[in-house]
Amino acid sequence: MSASSKILCEAEKPGGEVGHANRFSGGAGQDYYAPVLCGPSTLGALAAAPESLRAVLAVLELLEPDDYGLYLSGFLRAGMQTFGEHWRYADICTACWAAARLLQPRSYLEIGVRRGRSMSMVATAAPRCDLVGFDLWPPEYAGMKSPGKELVAREIAKTGHRARLEFVDGDSHVTLGEYFSRNPGACFDLATVDGDHTEDGAALDLAQVLPRIPAGGVVIFDDIAHPKHPCLAGVWRRALAAHADFRDWTFDELGFGVALAVRMK
Ligand SMILES: C[S@@+](CC[C@H](N)C(=O)[O-])C[C@H]1O[C@@H](n2cnc3c(N)ncnc32)[C@H](O)[C@@H]1O
């Protein structure tokens, strides 16, 4: 195992507790396979399936509307009405909902929360999951208003979430390191990296987060097909090349694209 992919999670220590559902052991006999039961193709299939699209639409209806949310709802409705059950589409929202639905994570880390849209998907699908969100909380992001963490807390409350919600304010390139110094054994069953979209910044965030995912855990990376961020697909490929224990699934044919990866051992 390379130093960069060294497991840093308490949950991996002997006797440690694994939070998510993605594990199999035969019990007394020999375990022939790696302990993971659900790989990226299962998660990806649900992320792009009508069940997720309907669930995401329902969450979007709960949330305070903004331009992009309204556009996304219209896009999802049009795709489903026009192409019915055959239509396949995935993005950060459907990936978050599907991964949380199948994995039932106990802990979720998100870099780049903004209005809490993707975090609300996790909170809806896994209401008992502790949520930790990192953001700079600027008043505007990409030309759109970002009302801040007070709005996010209200949005998460609407989902029926019943576990811890924590915000870490500031530049993730500083605050992630500080967070992991304070919590050296911290690991996350599910994580989303959607903060700094520069090539170096996104790579740095992924490098910090990947070692904090236990076997069976999942990381989601947004915007791999975003026309304004053409570097991100390469950032994702290089990050996974440096962390051989992960297997990924990507969707880049519609929208801004999304990737997810499961730690297989
Ligand atoms: C694309 S938005 C996140 C959207 C959210 N994940 C969703 O889908 O609902 C990106 C967010 O990352 C935050 N961000 C950008 N650079 C950051 C950094 N270096 N540290 C922390 N947050 C950052 C921005 O403030 C913004 O709120």
PDB file of C-alpha atoms in Angstrom, residues 19-20 34 38 43 49 102 135-136 140 150 160-161 165 168 173 179 209 222 231 248 258:
ATOM      1  CA  GLY A  19     -20.242   2.767  10.134  1.00  0.00           C
ATOM      2  CA  HIS A  20     -21.697   1.872   6.742  1.00  0.00           C
ATOM      3  CA  ALA A  34     -12.292  -8.377  -0.361  1.00  0.00           C
ATOM      4  CA  CYS A  38     -21.291  -3.037  -3.247  1.00  0.00           C
ATOM      5  CA  LEU A  43     -24.042   2.906  -6.906  1.00  0.00           C
ATOM      6  CA  ALA A  49     -31.949   5.561 -12.384  1.00  0.00           C
ATOM      7  CA  LEU A 102     -27.526   2.298  -0.380  1.00  0.00           C
ATOM      8  CA  ASP A 135     -16.954  26.029   3.175  1.00  0.00           C
ATOM      9  CA  LEU A 136     -15.599  29.555   2.845  1.00  0.00           C
ATOM     10  CA  GLU A 140     -21.728  35.009  -3.756  1.00  0.00           C
ATOM     11  CA  GLU A 150     -27.836  29.539   8.430  1.00  0.00           C
ATOM     12  CA  GLY A 160     -35.974  15.190   8.749  1.00  0.00           C
ATOM     13  CA  HIS A 161     -32.280  14.796   9.553  1.00  0.00           C
ATOM     14  CA  LEU A 165     -24.558  18.837  11.754  1.00  0.00           C
ATOM     15  CA  VAL A 168     -16.100  24.145   9.458  1.00  0.00           C
ATOM     16  CA  HIS A 173      -6.693  23.692   2.325  1.00  0.00           C
ATOM     17  CA  TYR A 179      -9.752  19.281  11.489  1.00  0.00           C
ATOM     18  CA  VAL A 209     -10.011  13.125   1.828  1.00  0.00           C
ATOM     19  CA  ASP A 222     -18.409  16.874  -8.956  1.00  0.00           C
ATOM     20  CA  CYS A 231      -9.087  20.249 -15.579  1.00  0.00           C
ATOM     21  CA  ASP A 248     -14.785   4.410  -9.857  1.00  0.00           C
ATOM     22  CA  VAL A 258     -20.063  13.452 -11.696  1.00  0.00           C
TER      23      VAL A 258
END
